[in-house]
PDB file of C-alpha atoms (C1' of nucleotides) in Angstrom:
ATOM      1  CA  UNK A  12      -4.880 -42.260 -25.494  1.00 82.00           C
ATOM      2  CA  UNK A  13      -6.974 -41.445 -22.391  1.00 91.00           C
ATOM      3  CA  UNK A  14     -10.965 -41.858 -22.709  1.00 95.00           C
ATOM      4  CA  UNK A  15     -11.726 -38.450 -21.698  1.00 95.00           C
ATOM      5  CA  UNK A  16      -8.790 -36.965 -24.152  1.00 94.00           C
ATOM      6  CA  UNK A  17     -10.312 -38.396 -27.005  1.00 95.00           C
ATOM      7  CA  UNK A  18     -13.614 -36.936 -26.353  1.00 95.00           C
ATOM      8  CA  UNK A  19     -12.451 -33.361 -26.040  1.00 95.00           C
ATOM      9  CA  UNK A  20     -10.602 -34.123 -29.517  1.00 94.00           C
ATOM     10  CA  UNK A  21     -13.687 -35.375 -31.011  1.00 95.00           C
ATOM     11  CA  UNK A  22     -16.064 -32.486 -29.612  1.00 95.00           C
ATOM     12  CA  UNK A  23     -13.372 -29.832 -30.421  1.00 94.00           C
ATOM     13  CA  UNK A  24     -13.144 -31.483 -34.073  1.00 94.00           C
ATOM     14  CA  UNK A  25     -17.082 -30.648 -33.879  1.00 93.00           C
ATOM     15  CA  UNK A  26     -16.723 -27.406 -32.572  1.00 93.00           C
ATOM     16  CA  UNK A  27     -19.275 -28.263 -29.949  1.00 94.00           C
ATOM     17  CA  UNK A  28     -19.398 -26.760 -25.896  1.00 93.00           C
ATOM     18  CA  UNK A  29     -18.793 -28.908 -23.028  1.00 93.00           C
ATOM     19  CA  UNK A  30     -22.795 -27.514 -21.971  1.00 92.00           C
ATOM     20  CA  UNK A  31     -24.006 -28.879 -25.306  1.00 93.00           C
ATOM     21  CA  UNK A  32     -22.696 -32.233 -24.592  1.00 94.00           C
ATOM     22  CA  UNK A  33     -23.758 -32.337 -21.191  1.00 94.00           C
ATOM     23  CA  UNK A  34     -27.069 -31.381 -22.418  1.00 92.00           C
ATOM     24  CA  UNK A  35     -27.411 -34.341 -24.183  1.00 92.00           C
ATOM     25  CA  UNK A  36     -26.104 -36.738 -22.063  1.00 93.00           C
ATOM     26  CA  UNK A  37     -27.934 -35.215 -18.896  1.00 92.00           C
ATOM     27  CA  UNK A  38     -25.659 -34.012 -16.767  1.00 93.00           C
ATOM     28  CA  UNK A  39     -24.123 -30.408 -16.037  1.00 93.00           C
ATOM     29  CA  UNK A  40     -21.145 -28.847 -17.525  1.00 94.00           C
ATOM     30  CA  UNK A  41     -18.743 -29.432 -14.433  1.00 95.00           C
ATOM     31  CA  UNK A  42     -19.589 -33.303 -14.116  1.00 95.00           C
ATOM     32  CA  UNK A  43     -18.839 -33.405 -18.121  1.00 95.00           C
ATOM     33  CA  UNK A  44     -15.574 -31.198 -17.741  1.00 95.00           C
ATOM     34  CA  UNK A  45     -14.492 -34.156 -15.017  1.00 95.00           C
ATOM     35  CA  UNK A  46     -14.891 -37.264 -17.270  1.00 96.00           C
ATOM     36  CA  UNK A  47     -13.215 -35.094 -19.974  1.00 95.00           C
ATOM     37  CA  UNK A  48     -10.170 -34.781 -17.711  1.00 94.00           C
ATOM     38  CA  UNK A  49     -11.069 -38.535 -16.068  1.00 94.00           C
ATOM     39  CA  UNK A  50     -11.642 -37.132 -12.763  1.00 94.00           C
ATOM     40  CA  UNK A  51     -15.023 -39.235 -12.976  1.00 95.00           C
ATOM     41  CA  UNK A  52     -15.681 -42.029 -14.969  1.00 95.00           C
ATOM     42  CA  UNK A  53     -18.494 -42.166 -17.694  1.00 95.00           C
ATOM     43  CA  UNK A  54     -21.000 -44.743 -17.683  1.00 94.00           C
ATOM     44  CA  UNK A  55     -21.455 -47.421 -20.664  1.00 94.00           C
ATOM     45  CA  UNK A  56     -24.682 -45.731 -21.802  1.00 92.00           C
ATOM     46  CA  UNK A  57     -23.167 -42.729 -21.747  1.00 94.00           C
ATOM     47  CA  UNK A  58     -20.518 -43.561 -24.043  1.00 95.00           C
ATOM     48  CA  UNK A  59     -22.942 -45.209 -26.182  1.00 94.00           C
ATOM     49  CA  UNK A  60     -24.181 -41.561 -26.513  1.00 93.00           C
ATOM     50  CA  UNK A  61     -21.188 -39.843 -27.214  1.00 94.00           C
ATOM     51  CA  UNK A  62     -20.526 -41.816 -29.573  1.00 95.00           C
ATOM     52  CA  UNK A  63     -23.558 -41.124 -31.776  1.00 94.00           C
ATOM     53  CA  UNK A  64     -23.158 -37.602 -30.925  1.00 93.00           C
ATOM     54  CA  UNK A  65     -19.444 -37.657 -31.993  1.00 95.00           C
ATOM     55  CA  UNK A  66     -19.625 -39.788 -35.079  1.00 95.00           C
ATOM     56  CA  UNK A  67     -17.379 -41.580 -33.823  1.00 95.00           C
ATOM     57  CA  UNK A  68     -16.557 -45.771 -34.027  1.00 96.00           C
ATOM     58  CA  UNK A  69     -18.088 -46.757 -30.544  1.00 95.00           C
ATOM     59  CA  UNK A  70     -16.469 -49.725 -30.698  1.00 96.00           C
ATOM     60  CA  UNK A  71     -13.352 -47.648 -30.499  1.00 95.00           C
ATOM     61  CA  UNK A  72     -14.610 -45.488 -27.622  1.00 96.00           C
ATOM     62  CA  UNK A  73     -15.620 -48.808 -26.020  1.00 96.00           C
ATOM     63  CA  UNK A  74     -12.230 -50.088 -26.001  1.00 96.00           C
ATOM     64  CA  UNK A  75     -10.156 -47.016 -24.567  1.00 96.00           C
ATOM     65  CA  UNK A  76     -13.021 -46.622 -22.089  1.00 96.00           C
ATOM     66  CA  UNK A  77     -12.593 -50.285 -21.159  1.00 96.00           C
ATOM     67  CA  UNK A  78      -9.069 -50.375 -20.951  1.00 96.00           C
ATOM     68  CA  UNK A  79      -9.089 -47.196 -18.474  1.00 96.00           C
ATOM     69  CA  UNK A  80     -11.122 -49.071 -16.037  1.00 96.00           C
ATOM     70  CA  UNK A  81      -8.333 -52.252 -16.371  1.00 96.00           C
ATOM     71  CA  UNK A  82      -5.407 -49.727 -16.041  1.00 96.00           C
ATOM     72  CA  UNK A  83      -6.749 -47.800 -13.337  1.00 95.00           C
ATOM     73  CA  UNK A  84      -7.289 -51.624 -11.783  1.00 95.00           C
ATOM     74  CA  UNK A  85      -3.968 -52.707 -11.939  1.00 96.00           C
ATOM     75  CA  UNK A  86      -1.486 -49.739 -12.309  1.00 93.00           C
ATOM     76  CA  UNK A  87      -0.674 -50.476  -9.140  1.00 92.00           C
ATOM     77  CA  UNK A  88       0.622 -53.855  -8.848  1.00 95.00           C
ATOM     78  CA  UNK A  89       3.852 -55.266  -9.863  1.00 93.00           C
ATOM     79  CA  UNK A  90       2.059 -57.904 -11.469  1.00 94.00           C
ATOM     80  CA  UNK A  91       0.103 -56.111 -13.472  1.00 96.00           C
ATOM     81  CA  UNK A  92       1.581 -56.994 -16.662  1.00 96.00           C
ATOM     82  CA  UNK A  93       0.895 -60.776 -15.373  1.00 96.00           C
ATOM     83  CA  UNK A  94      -2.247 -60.153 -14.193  1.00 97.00           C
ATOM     84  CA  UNK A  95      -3.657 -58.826 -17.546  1.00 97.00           C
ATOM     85  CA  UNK A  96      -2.084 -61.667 -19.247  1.00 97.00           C
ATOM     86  CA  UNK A  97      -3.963 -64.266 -17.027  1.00 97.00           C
ATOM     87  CA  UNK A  98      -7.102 -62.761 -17.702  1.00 97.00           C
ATOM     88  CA  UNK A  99      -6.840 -62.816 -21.464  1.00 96.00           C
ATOM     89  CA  UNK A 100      -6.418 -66.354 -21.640  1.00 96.00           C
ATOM     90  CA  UNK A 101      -9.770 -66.458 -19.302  1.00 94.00           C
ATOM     91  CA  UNK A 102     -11.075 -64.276 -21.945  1.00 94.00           C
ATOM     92  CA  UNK A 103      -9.994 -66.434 -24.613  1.00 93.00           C
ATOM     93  CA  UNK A 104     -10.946 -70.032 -22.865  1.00 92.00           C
ATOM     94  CA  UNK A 105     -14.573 -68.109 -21.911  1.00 87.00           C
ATOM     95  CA  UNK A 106     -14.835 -67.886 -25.761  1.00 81.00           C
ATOM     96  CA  UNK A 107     -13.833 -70.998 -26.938  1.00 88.00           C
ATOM     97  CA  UNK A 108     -16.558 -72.400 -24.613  1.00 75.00           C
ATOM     98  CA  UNK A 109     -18.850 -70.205 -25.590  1.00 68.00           C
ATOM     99  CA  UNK A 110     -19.032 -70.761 -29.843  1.00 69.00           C
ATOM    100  CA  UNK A 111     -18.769 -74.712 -28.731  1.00 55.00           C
TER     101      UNK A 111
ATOM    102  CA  UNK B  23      -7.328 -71.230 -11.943  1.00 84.00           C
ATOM    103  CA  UNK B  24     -10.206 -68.783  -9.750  1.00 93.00           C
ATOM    104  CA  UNK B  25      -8.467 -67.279  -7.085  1.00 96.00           C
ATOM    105  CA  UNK B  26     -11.055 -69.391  -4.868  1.00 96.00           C
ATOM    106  CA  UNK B  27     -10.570 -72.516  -5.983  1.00 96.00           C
ATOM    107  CA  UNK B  28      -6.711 -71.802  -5.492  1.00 97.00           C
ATOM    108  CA  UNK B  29      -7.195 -71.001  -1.715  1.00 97.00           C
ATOM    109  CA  UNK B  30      -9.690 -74.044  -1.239  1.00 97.00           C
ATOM    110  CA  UNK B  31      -7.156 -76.104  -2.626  1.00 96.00           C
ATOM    111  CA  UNK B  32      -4.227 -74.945  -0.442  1.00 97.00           C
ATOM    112  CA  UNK B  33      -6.222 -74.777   2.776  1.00 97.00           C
ATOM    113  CA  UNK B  34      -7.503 -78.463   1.866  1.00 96.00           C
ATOM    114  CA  UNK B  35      -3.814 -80.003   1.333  1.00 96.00           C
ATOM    115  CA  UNK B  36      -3.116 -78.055   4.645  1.00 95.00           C
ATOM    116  CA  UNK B  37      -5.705 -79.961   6.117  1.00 96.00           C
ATOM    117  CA  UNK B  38      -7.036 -76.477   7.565  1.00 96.00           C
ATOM    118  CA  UNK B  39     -10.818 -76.136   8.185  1.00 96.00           C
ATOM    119  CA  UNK B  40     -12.649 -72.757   6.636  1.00 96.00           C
ATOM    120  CA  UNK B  41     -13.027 -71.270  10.322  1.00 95.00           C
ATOM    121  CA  UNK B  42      -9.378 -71.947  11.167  1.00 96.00           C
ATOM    122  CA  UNK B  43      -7.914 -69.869   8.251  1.00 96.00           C
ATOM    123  CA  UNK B  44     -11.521 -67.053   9.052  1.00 96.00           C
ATOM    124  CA  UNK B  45     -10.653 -66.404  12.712  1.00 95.00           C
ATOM    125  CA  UNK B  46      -6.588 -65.716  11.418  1.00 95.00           C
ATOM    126  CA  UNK B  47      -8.598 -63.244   8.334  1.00 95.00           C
ATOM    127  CA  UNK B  48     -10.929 -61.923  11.463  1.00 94.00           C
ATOM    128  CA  UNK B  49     -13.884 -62.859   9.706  1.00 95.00           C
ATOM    129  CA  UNK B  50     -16.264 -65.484  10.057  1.00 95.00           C
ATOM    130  CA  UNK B  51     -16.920 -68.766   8.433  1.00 96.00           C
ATOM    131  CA  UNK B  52     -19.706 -67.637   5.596  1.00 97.00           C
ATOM    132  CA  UNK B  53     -17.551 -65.049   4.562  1.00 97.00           C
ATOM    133  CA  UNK B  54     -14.464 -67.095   3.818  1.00 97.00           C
ATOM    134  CA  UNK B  55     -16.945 -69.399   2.529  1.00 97.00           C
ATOM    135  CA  UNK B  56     -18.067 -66.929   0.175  1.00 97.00           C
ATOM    136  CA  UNK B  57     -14.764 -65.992  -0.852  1.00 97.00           C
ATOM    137  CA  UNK B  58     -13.534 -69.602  -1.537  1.00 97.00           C
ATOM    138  CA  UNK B  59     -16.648 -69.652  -3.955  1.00 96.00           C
ATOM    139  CA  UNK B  60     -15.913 -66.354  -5.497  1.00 96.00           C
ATOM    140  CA  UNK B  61     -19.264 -64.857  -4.453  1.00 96.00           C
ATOM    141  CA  UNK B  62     -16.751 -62.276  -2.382  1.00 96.00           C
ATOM    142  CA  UNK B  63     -14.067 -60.962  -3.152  1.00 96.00           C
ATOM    143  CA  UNK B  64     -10.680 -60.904  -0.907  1.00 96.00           C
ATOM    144  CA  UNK B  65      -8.906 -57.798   0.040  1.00 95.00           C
ATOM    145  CA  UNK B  66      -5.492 -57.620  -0.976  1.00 96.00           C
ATOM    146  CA  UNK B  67      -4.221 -57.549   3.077  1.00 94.00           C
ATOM    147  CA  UNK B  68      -6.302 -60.853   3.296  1.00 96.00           C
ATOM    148  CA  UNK B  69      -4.508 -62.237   0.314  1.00 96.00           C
ATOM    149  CA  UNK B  70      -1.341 -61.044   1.553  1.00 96.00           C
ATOM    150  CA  UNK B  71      -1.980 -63.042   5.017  1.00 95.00           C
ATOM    151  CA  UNK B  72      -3.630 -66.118   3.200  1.00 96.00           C
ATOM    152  CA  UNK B  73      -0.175 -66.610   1.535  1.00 96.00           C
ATOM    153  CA  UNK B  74       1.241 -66.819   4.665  1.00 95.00           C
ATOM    154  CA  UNK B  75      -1.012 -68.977   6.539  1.00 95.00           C
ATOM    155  CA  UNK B  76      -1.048 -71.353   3.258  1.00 96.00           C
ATOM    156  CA  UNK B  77       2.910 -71.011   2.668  1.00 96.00           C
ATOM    157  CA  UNK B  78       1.800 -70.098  -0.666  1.00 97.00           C
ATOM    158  CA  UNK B  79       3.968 -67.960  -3.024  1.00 97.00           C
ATOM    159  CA  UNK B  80       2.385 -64.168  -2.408  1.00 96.00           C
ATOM    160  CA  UNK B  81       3.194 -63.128  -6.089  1.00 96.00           C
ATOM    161  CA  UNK B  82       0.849 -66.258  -7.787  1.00 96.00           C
ATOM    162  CA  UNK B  83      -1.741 -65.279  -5.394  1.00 97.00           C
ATOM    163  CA  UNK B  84      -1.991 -61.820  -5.795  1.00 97.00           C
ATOM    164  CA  UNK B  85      -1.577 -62.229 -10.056  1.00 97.00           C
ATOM    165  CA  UNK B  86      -4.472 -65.019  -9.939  1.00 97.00           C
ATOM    166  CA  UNK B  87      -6.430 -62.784  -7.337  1.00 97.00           C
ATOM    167  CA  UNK B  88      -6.083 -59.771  -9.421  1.00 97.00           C
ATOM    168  CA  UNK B  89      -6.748 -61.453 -12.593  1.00 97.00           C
ATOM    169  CA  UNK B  90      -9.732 -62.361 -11.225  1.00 96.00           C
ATOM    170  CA  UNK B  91     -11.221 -58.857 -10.622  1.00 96.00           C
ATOM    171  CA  UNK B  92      -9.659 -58.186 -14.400  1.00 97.00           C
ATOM    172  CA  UNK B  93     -11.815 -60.738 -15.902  1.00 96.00           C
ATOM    173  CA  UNK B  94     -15.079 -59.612 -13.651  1.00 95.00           C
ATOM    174  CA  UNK B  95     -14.417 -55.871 -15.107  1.00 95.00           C
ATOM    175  CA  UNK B  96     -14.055 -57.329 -18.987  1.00 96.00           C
ATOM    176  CA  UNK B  97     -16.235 -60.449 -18.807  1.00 94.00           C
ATOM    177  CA  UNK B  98     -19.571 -59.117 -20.506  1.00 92.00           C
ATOM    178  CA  UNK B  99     -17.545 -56.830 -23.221  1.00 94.00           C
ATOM    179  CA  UNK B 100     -17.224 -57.624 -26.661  1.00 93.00           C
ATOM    180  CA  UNK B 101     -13.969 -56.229 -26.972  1.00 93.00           C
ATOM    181  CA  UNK B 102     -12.396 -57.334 -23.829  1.00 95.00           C
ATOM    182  CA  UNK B 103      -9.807 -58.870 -25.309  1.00 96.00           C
ATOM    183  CA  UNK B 104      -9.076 -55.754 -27.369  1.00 96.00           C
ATOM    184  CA  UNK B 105      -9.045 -53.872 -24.208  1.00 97.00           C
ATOM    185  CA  UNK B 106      -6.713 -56.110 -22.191  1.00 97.00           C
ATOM    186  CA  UNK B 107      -3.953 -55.834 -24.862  1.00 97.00           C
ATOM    187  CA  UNK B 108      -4.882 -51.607 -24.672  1.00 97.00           C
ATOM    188  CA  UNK B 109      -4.403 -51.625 -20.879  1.00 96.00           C
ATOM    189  CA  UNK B 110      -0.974 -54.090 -21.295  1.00 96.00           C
ATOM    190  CA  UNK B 111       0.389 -51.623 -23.850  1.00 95.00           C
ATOM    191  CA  UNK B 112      -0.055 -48.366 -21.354  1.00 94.00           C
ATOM    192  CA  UNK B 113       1.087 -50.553 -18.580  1.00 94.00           C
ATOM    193  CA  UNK B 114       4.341 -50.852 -20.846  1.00 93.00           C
ATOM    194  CA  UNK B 115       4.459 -47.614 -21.462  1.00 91.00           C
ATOM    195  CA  UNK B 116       3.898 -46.697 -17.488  1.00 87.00           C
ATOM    196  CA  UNK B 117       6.843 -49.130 -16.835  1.00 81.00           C
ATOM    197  CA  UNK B 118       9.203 -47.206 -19.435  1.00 88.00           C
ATOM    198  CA  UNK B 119       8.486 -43.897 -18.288  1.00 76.00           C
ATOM    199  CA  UNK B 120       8.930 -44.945 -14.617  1.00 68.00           C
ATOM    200  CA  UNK B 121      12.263 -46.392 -15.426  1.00 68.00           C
ATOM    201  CA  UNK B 122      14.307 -43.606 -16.965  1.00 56.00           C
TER     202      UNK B 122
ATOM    203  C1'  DT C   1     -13.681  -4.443 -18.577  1.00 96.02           C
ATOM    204  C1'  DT C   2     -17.596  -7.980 -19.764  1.00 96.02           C
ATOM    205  C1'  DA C   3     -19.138 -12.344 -21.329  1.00 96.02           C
ATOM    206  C1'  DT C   4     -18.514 -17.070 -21.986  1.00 96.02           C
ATOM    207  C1'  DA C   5     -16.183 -21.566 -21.196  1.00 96.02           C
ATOM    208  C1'  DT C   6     -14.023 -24.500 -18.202  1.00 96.02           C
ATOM    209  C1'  DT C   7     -12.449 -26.202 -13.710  1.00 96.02           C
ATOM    210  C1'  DA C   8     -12.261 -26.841  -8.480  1.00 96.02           C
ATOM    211  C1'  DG C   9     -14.334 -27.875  -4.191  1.00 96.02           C
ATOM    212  C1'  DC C  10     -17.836 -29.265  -1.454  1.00 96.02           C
ATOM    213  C1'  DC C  11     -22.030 -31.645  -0.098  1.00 96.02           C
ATOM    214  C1'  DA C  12     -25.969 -34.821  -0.306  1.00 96.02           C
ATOM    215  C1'  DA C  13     -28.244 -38.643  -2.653  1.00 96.02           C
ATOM    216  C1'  DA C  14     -27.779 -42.970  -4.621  1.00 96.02           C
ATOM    217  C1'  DT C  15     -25.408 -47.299  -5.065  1.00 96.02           C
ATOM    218  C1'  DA C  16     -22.243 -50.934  -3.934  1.00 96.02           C
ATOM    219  C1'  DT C  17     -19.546 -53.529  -0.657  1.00 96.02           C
ATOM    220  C1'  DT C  18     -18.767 -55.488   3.700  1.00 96.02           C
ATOM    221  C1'  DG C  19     -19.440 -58.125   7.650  1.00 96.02           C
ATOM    222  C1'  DA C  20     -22.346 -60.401  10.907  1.00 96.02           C
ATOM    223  C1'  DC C  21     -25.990 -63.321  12.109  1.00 96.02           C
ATOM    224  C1'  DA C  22     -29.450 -67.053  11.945  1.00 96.02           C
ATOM    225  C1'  DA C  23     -30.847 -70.864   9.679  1.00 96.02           C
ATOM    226  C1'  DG C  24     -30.166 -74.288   6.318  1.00 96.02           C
ATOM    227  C1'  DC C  25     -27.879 -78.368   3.994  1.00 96.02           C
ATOM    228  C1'  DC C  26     -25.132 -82.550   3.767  1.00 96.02           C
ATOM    229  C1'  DA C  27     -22.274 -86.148   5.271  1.00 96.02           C
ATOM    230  C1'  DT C  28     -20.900 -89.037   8.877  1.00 96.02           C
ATOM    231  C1'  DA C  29     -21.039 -91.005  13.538  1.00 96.02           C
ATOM    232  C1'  DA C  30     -23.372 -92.905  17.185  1.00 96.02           C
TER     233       DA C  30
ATOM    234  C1'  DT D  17     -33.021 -92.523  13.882  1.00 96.02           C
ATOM    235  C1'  DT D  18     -30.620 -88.447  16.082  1.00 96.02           C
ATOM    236  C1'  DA D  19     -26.520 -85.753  16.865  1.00 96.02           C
ATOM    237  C1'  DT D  20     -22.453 -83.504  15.303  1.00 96.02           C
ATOM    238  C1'  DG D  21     -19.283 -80.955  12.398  1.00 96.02           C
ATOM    239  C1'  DG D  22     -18.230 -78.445   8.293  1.00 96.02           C
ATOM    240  C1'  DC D  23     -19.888 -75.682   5.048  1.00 96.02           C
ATOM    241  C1'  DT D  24     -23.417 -72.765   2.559  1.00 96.02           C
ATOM    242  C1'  DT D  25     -27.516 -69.637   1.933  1.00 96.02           C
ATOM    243  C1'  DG D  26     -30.137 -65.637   2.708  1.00 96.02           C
ATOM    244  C1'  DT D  27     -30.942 -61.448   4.848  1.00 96.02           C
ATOM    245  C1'  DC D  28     -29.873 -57.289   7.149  1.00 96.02           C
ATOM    246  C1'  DA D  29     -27.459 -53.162   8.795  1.00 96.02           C
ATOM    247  C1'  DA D  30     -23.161 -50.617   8.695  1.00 96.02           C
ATOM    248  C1'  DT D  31     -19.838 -48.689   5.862  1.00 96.02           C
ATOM    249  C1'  DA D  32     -17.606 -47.092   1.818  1.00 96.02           C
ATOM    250  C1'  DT D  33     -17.652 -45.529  -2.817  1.00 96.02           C
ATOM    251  C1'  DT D  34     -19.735 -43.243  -6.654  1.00 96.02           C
ATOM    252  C1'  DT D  35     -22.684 -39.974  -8.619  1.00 96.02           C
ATOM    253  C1'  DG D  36     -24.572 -35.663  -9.553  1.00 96.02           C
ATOM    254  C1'  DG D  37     -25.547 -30.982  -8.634  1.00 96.02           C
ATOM    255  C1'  DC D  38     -24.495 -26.531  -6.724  1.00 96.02           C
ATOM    256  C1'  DT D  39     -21.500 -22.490  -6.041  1.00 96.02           C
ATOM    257  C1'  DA D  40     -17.515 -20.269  -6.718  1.00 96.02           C
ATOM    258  C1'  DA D  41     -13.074 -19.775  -8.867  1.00 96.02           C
ATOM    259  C1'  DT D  42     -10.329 -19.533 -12.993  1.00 96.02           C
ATOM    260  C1'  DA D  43      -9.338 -18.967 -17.635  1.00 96.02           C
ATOM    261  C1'  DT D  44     -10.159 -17.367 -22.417  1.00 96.02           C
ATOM    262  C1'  DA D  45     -12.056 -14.028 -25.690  1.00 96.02           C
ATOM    263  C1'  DA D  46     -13.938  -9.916 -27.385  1.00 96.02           C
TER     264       DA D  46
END
DNA sequence: TTATATTAGCCAAATATTGACAAGCCATAA
DNA sequence: TTATGGCTTGTCAATATTTGGCTAATATAA
């Protein structure tokens, strides 16, 4: 599930405007339609916002948002696959460091 | 393994010095500097011609080089592992529909 | 039709990235 | 000691990318 997919599902779920969303996070309608549709990306802070404003688990937003920026990273590359693997285990050693 | 390190490695078993290996990029000594020490990042054409230069194997570059940028995107994200196996899955799912 | 909601396209402002340069550091040689 | 060679640091301008807003087009509803 796309970022800007769940978003419209939330704020339809809410019955709420694209213009009342955009309100509150600042920007105009058009700009919100885009990151609805993932024509633009939205920032962390904003995210942070939506999810107050949606109810919904930002943690969750946090991820798919996240994981859009990796995909659009490596959709590319025939190594992708490899690639994300690699960096999970940097992940993972970063951690293990880290709680040492 | 930083993609960095990787290249200072192979240039250094090659017995290459950083300018030698920067005039064949077209760029000049404190930039490949800076990209041996990660404080820049390669293009992919550069790591395409680095693998030649350093007889290196273009795919292990390229996954360690774009692993690198993976990790940079996740690094500061508490879910960033979560994410990574998000991104893998619609990678998988990219592959499948690409396939039929 | 009219009114409202959403989307498309374009442009300028803001931000990030890139590359080049000059100057510095450090080790070794003379 | 000074000189040299290899590498690194810091700064700056050029370039590219991203961001946001505006207007206009399109859709959806009443």
């Amino acid at each position: 599930m796309r970022f800007g997919e769940r978003i419209k599902e939330l704020r339809e779920s809410k019955k709420l405007l694209q213009r009342q969303l955009a309100a509150s996070l600042e920007i105009d309608t058009p700009m919100f339609s885009k990151i609805e549709r993932g024509e633009r990306r939205a920032k962390r802070e904003q995210v942070l916002l939506l999810a107050k404003l949606l109810e919904a688990d930002v943690n969750d937003l946090l991820t798919i948002w996240l994981a859009e920026q990796v995909y659009e990273l490596v959709k590319d590359e025939d190594n992708a696959a490899q690639a994300l693997r690699v960096a999970e285990e940097e992940i993972k050693y970063a951690k293990s460091k880290k709680s040492k």
